[in-house]
mmCIF file of C-alpha atoms in Angstrom:
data_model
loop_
_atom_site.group_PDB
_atom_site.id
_atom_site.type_symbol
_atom_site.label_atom_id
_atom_site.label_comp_id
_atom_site.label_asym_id
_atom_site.label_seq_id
_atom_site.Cartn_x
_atom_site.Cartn_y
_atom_site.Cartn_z
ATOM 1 C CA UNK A 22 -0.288 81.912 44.556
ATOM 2 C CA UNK A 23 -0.520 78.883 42.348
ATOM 3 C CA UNK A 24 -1.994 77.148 45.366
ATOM 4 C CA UNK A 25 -4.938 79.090 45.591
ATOM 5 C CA UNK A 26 -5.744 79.183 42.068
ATOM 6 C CA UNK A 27 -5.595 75.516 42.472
ATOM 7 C CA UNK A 28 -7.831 75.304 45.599
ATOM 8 C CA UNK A 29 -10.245 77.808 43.096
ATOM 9 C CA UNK A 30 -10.616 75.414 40.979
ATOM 10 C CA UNK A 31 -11.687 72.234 43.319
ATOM 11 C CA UNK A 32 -8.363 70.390 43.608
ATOM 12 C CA UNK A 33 -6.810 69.754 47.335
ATOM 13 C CA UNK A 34 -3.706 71.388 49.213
ATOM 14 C CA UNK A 35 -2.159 67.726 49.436
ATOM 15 C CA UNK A 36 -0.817 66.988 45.821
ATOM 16 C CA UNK A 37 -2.962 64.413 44.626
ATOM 17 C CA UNK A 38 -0.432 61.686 44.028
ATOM 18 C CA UNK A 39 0.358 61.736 47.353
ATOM 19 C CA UNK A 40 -3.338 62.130 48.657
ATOM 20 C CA UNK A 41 -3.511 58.797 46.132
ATOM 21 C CA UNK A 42 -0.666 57.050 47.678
ATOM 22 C CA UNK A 43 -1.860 57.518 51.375
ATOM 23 C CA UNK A 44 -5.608 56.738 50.647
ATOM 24 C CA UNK A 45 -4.323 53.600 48.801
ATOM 25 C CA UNK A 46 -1.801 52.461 52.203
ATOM 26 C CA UNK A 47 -5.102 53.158 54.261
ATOM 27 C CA UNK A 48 -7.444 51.030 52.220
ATOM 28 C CA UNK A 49 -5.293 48.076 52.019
ATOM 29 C CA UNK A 50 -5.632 47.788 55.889
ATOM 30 C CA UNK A 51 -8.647 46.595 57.083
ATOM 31 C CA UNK A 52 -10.344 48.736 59.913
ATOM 32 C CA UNK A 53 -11.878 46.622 62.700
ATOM 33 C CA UNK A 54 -15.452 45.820 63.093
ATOM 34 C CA UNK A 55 -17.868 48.568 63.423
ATOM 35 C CA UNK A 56 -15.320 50.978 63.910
ATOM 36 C CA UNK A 57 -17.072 54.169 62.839
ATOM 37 C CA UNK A 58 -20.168 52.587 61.807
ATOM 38 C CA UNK A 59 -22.762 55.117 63.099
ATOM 39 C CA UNK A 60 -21.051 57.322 60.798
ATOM 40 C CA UNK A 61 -22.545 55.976 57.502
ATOM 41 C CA UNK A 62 -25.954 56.657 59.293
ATOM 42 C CA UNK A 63 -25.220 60.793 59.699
ATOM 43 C CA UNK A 64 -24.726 61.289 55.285
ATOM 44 C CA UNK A 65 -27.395 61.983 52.973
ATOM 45 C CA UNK A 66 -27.087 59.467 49.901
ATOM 46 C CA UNK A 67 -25.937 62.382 48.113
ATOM 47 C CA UNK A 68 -23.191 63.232 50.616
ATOM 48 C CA UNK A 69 -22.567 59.578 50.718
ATOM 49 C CA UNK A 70 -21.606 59.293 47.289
ATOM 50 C CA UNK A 71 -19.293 62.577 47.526
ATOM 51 C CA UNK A 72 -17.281 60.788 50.120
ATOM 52 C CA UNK A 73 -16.981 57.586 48.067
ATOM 53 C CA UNK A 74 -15.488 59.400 45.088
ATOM 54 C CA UNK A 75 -12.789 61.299 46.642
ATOM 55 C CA UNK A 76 -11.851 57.572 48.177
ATOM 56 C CA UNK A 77 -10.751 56.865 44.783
ATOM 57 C CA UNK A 78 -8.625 59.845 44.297
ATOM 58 C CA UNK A 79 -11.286 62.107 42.244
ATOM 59 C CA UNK A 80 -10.554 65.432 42.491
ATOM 60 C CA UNK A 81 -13.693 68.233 43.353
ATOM 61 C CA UNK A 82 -13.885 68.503 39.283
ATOM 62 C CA UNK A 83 -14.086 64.895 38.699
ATOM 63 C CA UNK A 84 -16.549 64.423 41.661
ATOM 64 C CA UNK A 85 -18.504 66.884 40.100
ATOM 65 C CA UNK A 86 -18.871 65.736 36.541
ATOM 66 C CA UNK A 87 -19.576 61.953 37.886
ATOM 67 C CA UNK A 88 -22.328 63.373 39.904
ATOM 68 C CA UNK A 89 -23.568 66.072 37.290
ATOM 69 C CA UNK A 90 -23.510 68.872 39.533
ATOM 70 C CA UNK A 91 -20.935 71.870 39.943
ATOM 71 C CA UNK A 92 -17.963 71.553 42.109
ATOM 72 C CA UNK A 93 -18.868 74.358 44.429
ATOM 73 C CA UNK A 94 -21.904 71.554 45.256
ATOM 74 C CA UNK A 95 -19.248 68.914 45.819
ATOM 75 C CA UNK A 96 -17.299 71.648 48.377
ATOM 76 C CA UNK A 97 -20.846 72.197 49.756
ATOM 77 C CA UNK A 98 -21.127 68.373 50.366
ATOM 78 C CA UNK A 99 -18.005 67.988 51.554
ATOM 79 C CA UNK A 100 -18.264 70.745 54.048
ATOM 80 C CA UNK A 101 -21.255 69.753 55.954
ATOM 81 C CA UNK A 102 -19.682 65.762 55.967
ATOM 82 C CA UNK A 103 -16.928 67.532 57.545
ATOM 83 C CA UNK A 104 -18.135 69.513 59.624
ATOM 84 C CA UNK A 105 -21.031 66.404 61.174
ATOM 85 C CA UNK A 106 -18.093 63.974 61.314
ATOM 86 C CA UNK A 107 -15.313 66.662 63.061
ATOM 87 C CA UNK A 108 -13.067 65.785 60.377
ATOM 88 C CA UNK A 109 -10.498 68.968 58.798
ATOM 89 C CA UNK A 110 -9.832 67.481 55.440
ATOM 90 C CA UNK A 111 -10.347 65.477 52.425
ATOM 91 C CA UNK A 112 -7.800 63.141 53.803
ATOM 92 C CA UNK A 113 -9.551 62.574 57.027
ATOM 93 C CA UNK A 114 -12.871 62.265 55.663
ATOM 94 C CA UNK A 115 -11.506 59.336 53.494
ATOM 95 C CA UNK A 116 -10.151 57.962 56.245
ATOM 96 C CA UNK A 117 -13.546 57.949 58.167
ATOM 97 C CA UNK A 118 -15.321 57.172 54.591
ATOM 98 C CA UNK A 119 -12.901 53.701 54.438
ATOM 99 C CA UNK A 120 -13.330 53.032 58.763
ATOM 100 C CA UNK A 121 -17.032 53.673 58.531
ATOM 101 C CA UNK A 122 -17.874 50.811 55.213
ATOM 102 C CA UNK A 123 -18.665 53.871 52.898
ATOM 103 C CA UNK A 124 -14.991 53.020 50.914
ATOM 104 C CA UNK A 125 -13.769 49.774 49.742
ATOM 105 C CA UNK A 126 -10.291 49.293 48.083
#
């Protein structure tokens, strides 16, 4: 039950010091060139900036107070980036955010 309450309130079903750890191991690899650039072409800057932030570890809250809206806007955001780039979760997308140029360490 705790884990929905959590998800409620904008934070992720990986623990985020984990999600932290693995986004940080990702980043330090560089991806090759033009990768998944076409992806950076598909976001809104909007949606482009709610994929950067959860690169850094922010949670949906945080995103959401850094960008001045509410975090059901960040899930909104997040949602269609998923669903254009066929990704299932915040861990994914990052991964695409960092192989795409969108993320840097």
């Amino acid at each position: 039950m705790d884990g929905l309450r959590g998800l409620a309130r904008g934070q992720g079903l990986v623990d985020g010091a984990v999600a932290r750890r693995g986004m940080a191991e990702f980043a330090r690899h560089r991806p090759p060139d033009g990768a998944d650039s076409a992806v950076s072409d598909l976001f809104t800057a909007r949606e482009a900036d709610t994929v950067r932030l959860p690169a850094r570890g922010m949670s949906n809250a945080e995103i959401a107070r850094a960008l001045f809206v509410e975090a059901s806007t960040v899930k909104s955001h997040l949602g269609r980036v998923m669903a254009e780039i066929g990704t299932r979760d915040r861990l994914q997308t990052v991964v695409r955010a960092y192989r795409a140029g969108l993320a840097r360490p």
